[in-house]
Amino acid sequence: MQVRGLHKSFGDNEVLRGIDLEIGRGEVVCVIGPSGSGKSTLLRCVNLLEEPTKGQVFVGGTEVTDPDVDIDAVRRRIGMVFQQFNLFPHLSVTENLTLPQRRVLGRDKARAARVAADNLQRVGLAEKADAYPSSLSGGQQQRVAIARALAMGPEVMLFDEPTSALDPELVGDVLAVMRMLANEGMTMMVVTHEMTFAREVADRVVFMDDGVIVEAGPPAQVIANPAHERTRHFLSRLLDPAMADVEDDNGREGDKGLKGDKGL
């Protein structure tokens, strides 16, 4: 996957200001940065949920941003998992997985059910096939959402803060599924604040701020030994918020040791 010179504006607000990024087949890239830095907008531009203002996106050699591209065909190659689970509450878990397969891929009911069962097994939820979303925990619902995306046979998986809406004790199961996918060789772009996951699983970490990529490299470089002061400041606040500097209303730094994480 390649992103070249990507810009995105909402009115006068330029959210992405020239993003260049390449993700190789089977590579896992974690994108970190403060809220408002453009991370989620970048993901949404990759599968055209947001139309870029300028620039190009290529997936498997196909230019996603070509005006004549078959958007539906492109999106079938890109799985996306959101912060919220977006499951149909009136459908069972199996039906949530089979409906997109039948409508988008044209699979018959039997094949769609087999693919659904295989992917529920992959995420450890085979026993929940007939359950409804309301009976599942948030972590289980997110794993169903991952299985739903996998059932479409994507070449690339995009994750937009997939654990941010979960209670802390439920995060581990979702991250375990993502580790499994990484080990299987799935190409993944993950927007996350889970630094342990980024350290252990990512091939590269990309730090974004104010719509640009500030630095990128292996986790041992970007997380453990960042080159830029802005990255160091972000990580210090994220990893130890109790020691973060806080600013008063006039923008002056206050005492350390006060809890608060403005801008994350």
Tab-separated table of C-alpha atoms in Angstrom:
chain	number	residue	atom	x	y	z
A	1	MET	CA	0.000	0.000	0.000
A	2	GLN	CA	1.291	3.446	-0.908
A	3	VAL	CA	0.178	6.927	0.109
A	4	ARG	CA	1.672	9.773	-1.912
A	5	GLY	CA	1.356	13.474	-1.145
A	6	LEU	CA	-1.978	13.042	0.621
A	7	HIS	CA	-3.851	16.169	1.669
A	8	LYS	CA	-7.281	16.455	3.257
A	9	SER	CA	-9.082	19.649	4.174
A	10	PHE	CA	-12.435	20.268	5.783
A	11	GLY	CA	-13.207	23.808	4.728
A	12	ASP	CA	-10.287	25.942	5.887
A	13	ASN	CA	-9.049	23.243	8.253
A	14	GLU	CA	-6.208	21.286	6.630
A	15	VAL	CA	-6.140	17.986	8.516
A	16	LEU	CA	-3.591	16.137	6.366
A	17	ARG	CA	-0.717	18.151	4.939
A	18	GLY	CA	1.202	15.948	2.545
A	19	ILE	CA	1.426	12.376	3.833
A	20	ASP	CA	3.859	9.959	2.189
A	21	LEU	CA	3.758	6.404	3.495
A	22	GLU	CA	4.429	2.938	2.116
A	23	ILE	CA	3.389	-0.310	3.804
A	24	GLY	CA	4.794	-3.536	2.425
A	25	ARG	CA	2.911	-6.810	2.090
A	26	GLY	CA	2.675	-8.476	5.497
A	27	GLU	CA	3.945	-5.398	7.330
A	28	VAL	CA	2.325	-4.050	10.500
A	29	VAL	CA	2.479	-0.273	10.914
A	30	CYS	CA	1.174	1.414	14.056
A	31	VAL	CA	0.248	5.089	13.782
A	32	ILE	CA	0.440	7.086	16.995
A	33	GLY	CA	-0.050	10.729	17.864
A	34	PRO	CA	-2.306	13.135	19.749
A	35	SER	CA	-5.988	13.591	19.039
A	36	GLY	CA	-6.532	15.851	16.060
A	37	SER	CA	-3.241	14.892	14.408
A	38	GLY	CA	-5.007	13.342	11.395
A	39	LYS	CA	-4.520	9.628	12.164
A	40	SER	CA	-8.145	8.539	11.725
A	41	THR	CA	-8.601	10.812	8.717
A	42	LEU	CA	-5.626	9.118	7.085
A	43	LEU	CA	-7.236	5.694	7.546
A	44	ARG	CA	-10.556	6.924	6.192
A	45	CYS	CA	-8.855	8.392	3.125
A	46	VAL	CA	-7.167	5.057	2.368
A	47	ASN	CA	-10.529	3.354	1.736
A	48	LEU	CA	-12.266	6.521	0.521
A	49	LEU	CA	-14.622	6.923	3.443
A	50	GLU	CA	-13.172	10.419	3.149
A	51	GLU	CA	-12.223	11.738	-0.273
A	52	PRO	CA	-8.696	13.166	-0.260
A	53	THR	CA	-8.326	16.783	-1.300
A	54	LYS	CA	-5.100	15.964	-3.118
A	55	GLY	CA	-2.699	13.062	-3.464
A	56	GLN	CA	-2.808	9.377	-4.362
A	57	VAL	CA	-3.451	6.086	-2.587
A	58	PHE	CA	-2.482	2.710	-4.106
A	59	VAL	CA	-3.555	-0.694	-2.810
A	60	GLY	CA	-2.096	-3.739	-4.533
A	61	GLY	CA	-1.076	-1.642	-7.511
A	62	THR	CA	-4.551	-0.147	-7.984
A	63	GLU	CA	-4.935	3.595	-7.542
A	64	VAL	CA	-7.769	3.959	-5.051
A	65	THR	CA	-7.931	7.701	-5.721
A	66	ASP	CA	-8.393	7.342	-9.493
A	67	PRO	CA	-11.724	9.046	-10.300
A	68	ASP	CA	-12.679	6.087	-12.505
A	69	VAL	CA	-11.882	3.397	-9.942
A	70	ASP	CA	-14.546	0.896	-8.888
A	71	ILE	CA	-14.826	1.994	-5.268
A	72	ASP	CA	-16.792	-1.070	-4.191
A	73	ALA	CA	-14.173	-3.385	-5.689
A	74	VAL	CA	-11.398	-1.501	-3.882
A	75	ARG	CA	-13.187	-1.572	-0.549
A	76	ARG	CA	-13.578	-5.331	-0.806
A	77	ARG	CA	-9.787	-5.527	-0.626
A	78	ILE	CA	-9.551	-3.325	2.478
A	79	GLY	CA	-10.992	-4.421	5.807
A	80	MET	CA	-11.665	-1.741	8.404
A	81	VAL	CA	-12.353	-2.061	12.112
A	82	PHE	CA	-13.672	1.046	13.857
A	83	GLN	CA	-13.677	2.240	17.460
A	84	GLN	CA	-17.357	1.352	17.658
A	85	PHE	CA	-18.393	-2.115	16.601
A	86	ASN	CA	-21.188	-1.201	14.155
A	87	LEU	CA	-22.908	-4.579	14.418
A	88	PHE	CA	-26.559	-4.980	13.450
A	89	PRO	CA	-28.327	-5.507	16.800
A	90	HIS	CA	-31.275	-7.364	15.268
A	91	LEU	CA	-29.041	-9.943	13.568
A	92	SER	CA	-27.200	-12.853	15.133
A	93	VAL	CA	-23.416	-12.990	15.099
A	94	THR	CA	-23.459	-15.364	12.123
A	95	GLU	CA	-25.923	-13.152	10.250
A	96	ASN	CA	-23.712	-10.119	10.875
A	97	LEU	CA	-20.900	-11.993	9.138
A	98	THR	CA	-22.881	-13.530	6.290
A	99	LEU	CA	-24.923	-10.500	5.210
A	100	PRO	CA	-21.995	-8.493	3.764
A	101	GLN	CA	-20.575	-11.577	2.075
A	102	ARG	CA	-23.858	-12.315	0.323
A	103	ARG	CA	-24.633	-8.729	-0.658
A	104	VAL	CA	-21.172	-7.530	-1.627
A	105	LEU	CA	-19.386	-10.708	-2.749
A	106	GLY	CA	-22.432	-12.598	-4.025
A	107	ARG	CA	-21.676	-15.729	-2.023
A	108	ASP	CA	-24.460	-18.212	-1.511
A	109	LYS	CA	-25.843	-18.776	1.972
A	110	ALA	CA	-23.989	-22.032	2.611
A	111	ARG	CA	-20.577	-20.724	1.612
A	112	ALA	CA	-21.067	-17.484	3.517
A	113	ALA	CA	-21.968	-19.490	6.616
A	114	ARG	CA	-18.844	-21.637	6.268
A	115	VAL	CA	-16.606	-18.581	5.934
A	116	ALA	CA	-18.351	-16.973	8.906
A	117	ALA	CA	-17.800	-20.064	11.039
A	118	ASP	CA	-14.123	-20.263	10.073
A	119	ASN	CA	-13.494	-16.650	11.021
A	120	LEU	CA	-15.423	-16.839	14.275
A	121	GLN	CA	-13.163	-19.769	15.112
A	122	ARG	CA	-10.125	-17.623	14.307
A	123	VAL	CA	-11.156	-14.931	16.795
A	124	GLY	CA	-12.150	-17.448	19.474
A	125	LEU	CA	-15.917	-16.950	19.295
A	126	ALA	CA	-17.218	-20.081	17.571
A	127	GLU	CA	-19.579	-20.703	20.486
A	128	LYS	CA	-21.218	-17.279	19.979
A	129	ALA	CA	-22.387	-17.923	16.415
A	130	ASP	CA	-26.087	-17.795	17.317
A	131	ALA	CA	-25.815	-15.044	19.936
A	132	TYR	CA	-26.970	-11.470	19.433
A	133	PRO	CA	-24.674	-8.463	19.945
A	134	SER	CA	-26.527	-7.287	23.051
A	135	SER	CA	-25.510	-10.473	24.872
A	136	LEU	CA	-21.799	-9.969	24.158
A	137	SER	CA	-19.193	-7.954	25.997
A	138	GLY	CA	-17.585	-5.024	24.220
A	139	GLY	CA	-14.456	-7.065	23.603
A	140	GLN	CA	-16.466	-9.895	22.101
A	141	GLN	CA	-18.361	-7.474	19.870
A	142	GLN	CA	-15.088	-6.018	18.616
A	143	ARG	CA	-13.774	-9.510	17.867
A	144	VAL	CA	-16.976	-10.199	15.906
A	145	ALA	CA	-16.348	-6.976	13.980
A	146	ILE	CA	-12.825	-8.190	13.174
A	147	ALA	CA	-14.196	-11.565	12.046
A	148	ARG	CA	-16.731	-9.774	9.849
A	149	ALA	CA	-13.952	-7.818	8.141
A	150	LEU	CA	-11.844	-10.959	7.715
A	151	ALA	CA	-14.757	-12.842	6.162
A	152	MET	CA	-14.538	-10.515	3.168
A	153	GLY	CA	-10.989	-11.752	2.396
A	154	PRO	CA	-9.183	-8.385	2.574
A	155	GLU	CA	-5.609	-7.804	1.484
A	156	VAL	CA	-5.136	-5.014	4.034
A	157	MET	CA	-6.690	-4.472	7.451
A	158	LEU	CA	-7.142	-0.976	8.902
A	159	PHE	CA	-7.783	-0.558	12.624
A	160	ASP	CA	-8.942	2.772	14.045
A	161	GLU	CA	-8.332	2.701	17.819
A	162	PRO	CA	-9.992	-0.732	18.059
A	163	THR	CA	-9.645	-0.918	21.854
A	164	SER	CA	-10.462	2.671	22.826
A	165	ALA	CA	-14.130	1.958	23.613
A	166	LEU	CA	-13.356	-1.118	25.724
A	167	ASP	CA	-13.016	-1.561	29.452
A	168	PRO	CA	-9.355	-2.222	30.283
A	169	GLU	CA	-9.909	-5.878	31.183
A	170	LEU	CA	-11.355	-6.549	27.718
A	171	VAL	CA	-8.510	-5.041	25.712
A	172	GLY	CA	-6.207	-8.044	25.887
A	173	ASP	CA	-8.452	-10.441	23.954
A	174	VAL	CA	-8.797	-8.002	21.055
A	175	LEU	CA	-5.065	-7.325	20.941
A	176	ALA	CA	-4.415	-11.082	21.004
A	177	VAL	CA	-6.506	-11.488	17.851
A	178	MET	CA	-4.570	-8.666	16.191
A	179	ARG	CA	-1.283	-10.316	17.181
A	180	MET	CA	-2.540	-13.530	15.598
A	181	LEU	CA	-3.306	-11.707	12.355
A	182	ALA	CA	0.147	-10.134	12.359
A	183	ASN	CA	1.733	-13.540	12.878
A	184	GLU	CA	-0.310	-14.867	9.950
A	185	GLY	CA	1.188	-12.185	7.703
A	186	MET	CA	-1.784	-9.846	7.381
A	187	THR	CA	-0.874	-6.363	6.178
A	188	MET	CA	-2.108	-4.028	8.911
A	189	MET	CA	-2.275	-0.294	9.574
A	190	VAL	CA	-3.252	0.355	13.174
A	191	VAL	CA	-4.083	3.677	14.806
A	192	THR	CA	-3.527	3.037	18.483
A	193	HIS	CA	-2.442	4.315	21.869
A	194	GLU	CA	-1.520	0.782	22.989
A	195	MET	CA	2.240	1.216	23.231
A	196	THR	CA	2.924	-2.337	24.404
A	197	PHE	CA	1.194	-3.673	21.297
A	198	ALA	CA	3.125	-1.230	19.101
A	199	ARG	CA	6.443	-2.248	20.676
A	200	GLU	CA	5.834	-5.974	20.392
A	201	VAL	CA	3.929	-6.333	17.117
A	202	ALA	CA	4.640	-3.375	14.823
A	203	ASP	CA	7.338	-3.526	12.193
A	204	ARG	CA	7.265	0.266	12.107
A	205	VAL	CA	5.760	3.037	14.203
A	206	VAL	CA	4.648	6.311	12.616
A	207	PHE	CA	4.226	9.383	14.803
A	208	MET	CA	1.858	12.019	13.412
A	209	ASP	CA	1.192	15.526	14.635
A	210	ASP	CA	-0.633	18.453	13.068
A	211	GLY	CA	-1.362	16.558	9.854
A	212	VAL	CA	2.188	15.465	9.049
A	213	ILE	CA	4.441	12.507	9.792
A	214	VAL	CA	6.996	13.747	12.301
A	215	GLU	CA	9.034	10.560	12.395
A	216	ALA	CA	8.795	6.889	11.510
A	217	GLY	CA	10.891	3.829	12.148
A	218	PRO	CA	11.171	0.603	14.139
A	219	PRO	CA	9.492	0.632	17.568
A	220	ALA	CA	12.880	0.510	19.303
A	221	GLN	CA	13.721	3.783	17.593
A	222	VAL	CA	10.484	5.771	17.675
A	223	ILE	CA	9.161	4.634	21.068
A	224	ALA	CA	12.348	3.874	22.974
A	225	ASN	CA	14.610	6.533	21.484
A	226	PRO	CA	12.606	9.137	19.538
A	227	ALA	CA	14.560	11.657	17.512
A	228	HIS	CA	12.125	14.554	17.796
A	229	GLU	CA	11.213	16.523	20.875
A	230	ARG	CA	7.529	16.500	19.889
A	231	THR	CA	7.541	12.690	19.878
A	232	ARG	CA	9.325	12.576	23.240
A	233	HIS	CA	6.802	14.980	24.736
A	234	PHE	CA	3.835	12.965	23.445
A	235	LEU	CA	5.228	9.675	24.711
A	236	SER	CA	6.099	11.094	28.119
A	237	ARG	CA	2.513	12.262	28.556
A	238	LEU	CA	1.079	9.005	27.255
A	239	LEU	CA	3.311	6.635	29.208
A	240	ASP	CA	3.394	8.624	32.455
A	241	PRO	CA	0.528	11.154	32.509
A	242	ALA	CA	1.029	11.855	36.208
A	243	MET	CA	4.364	13.472	35.381
A	244	ALA	CA	3.167	15.510	32.408
A	245	ASP	CA	3.559	19.241	32.338
A	246	VAL	CA	0.234	21.053	32.416
A	247	GLU	CA	-0.433	24.466	30.981
A	248	ASP	CA	-2.479	27.182	32.590
A	249	ASP	CA	-5.031	29.227	30.658
A	250	ASN	CA	-2.284	31.491	29.346
A	251	GLY	CA	-0.323	28.577	27.882
A	252	ARG	CA	2.387	28.595	30.587
A	253	GLU	CA	3.677	25.329	31.923
A	254	GLY	CA	2.509	24.588	35.425
A	255	ASP	CA	3.704	22.198	38.110
A	256	LYS	CA	4.533	18.620	37.246
A	257	GLY	CA	2.719	15.789	38.907
A	258	LEU	CA	-0.813	17.000	38.139
A	259	LYS	CA	-2.931	14.518	36.291
A	260	GLY	CA	-4.299	15.500	32.930
A	261	ASP	CA	-3.572	14.723	29.350
A	262	LYS	CA	-4.588	17.642	27.250
A	263	GLY	CA	-4.491	16.890	23.567
A	264	LEU	CA	-4.468	13.093	23.731
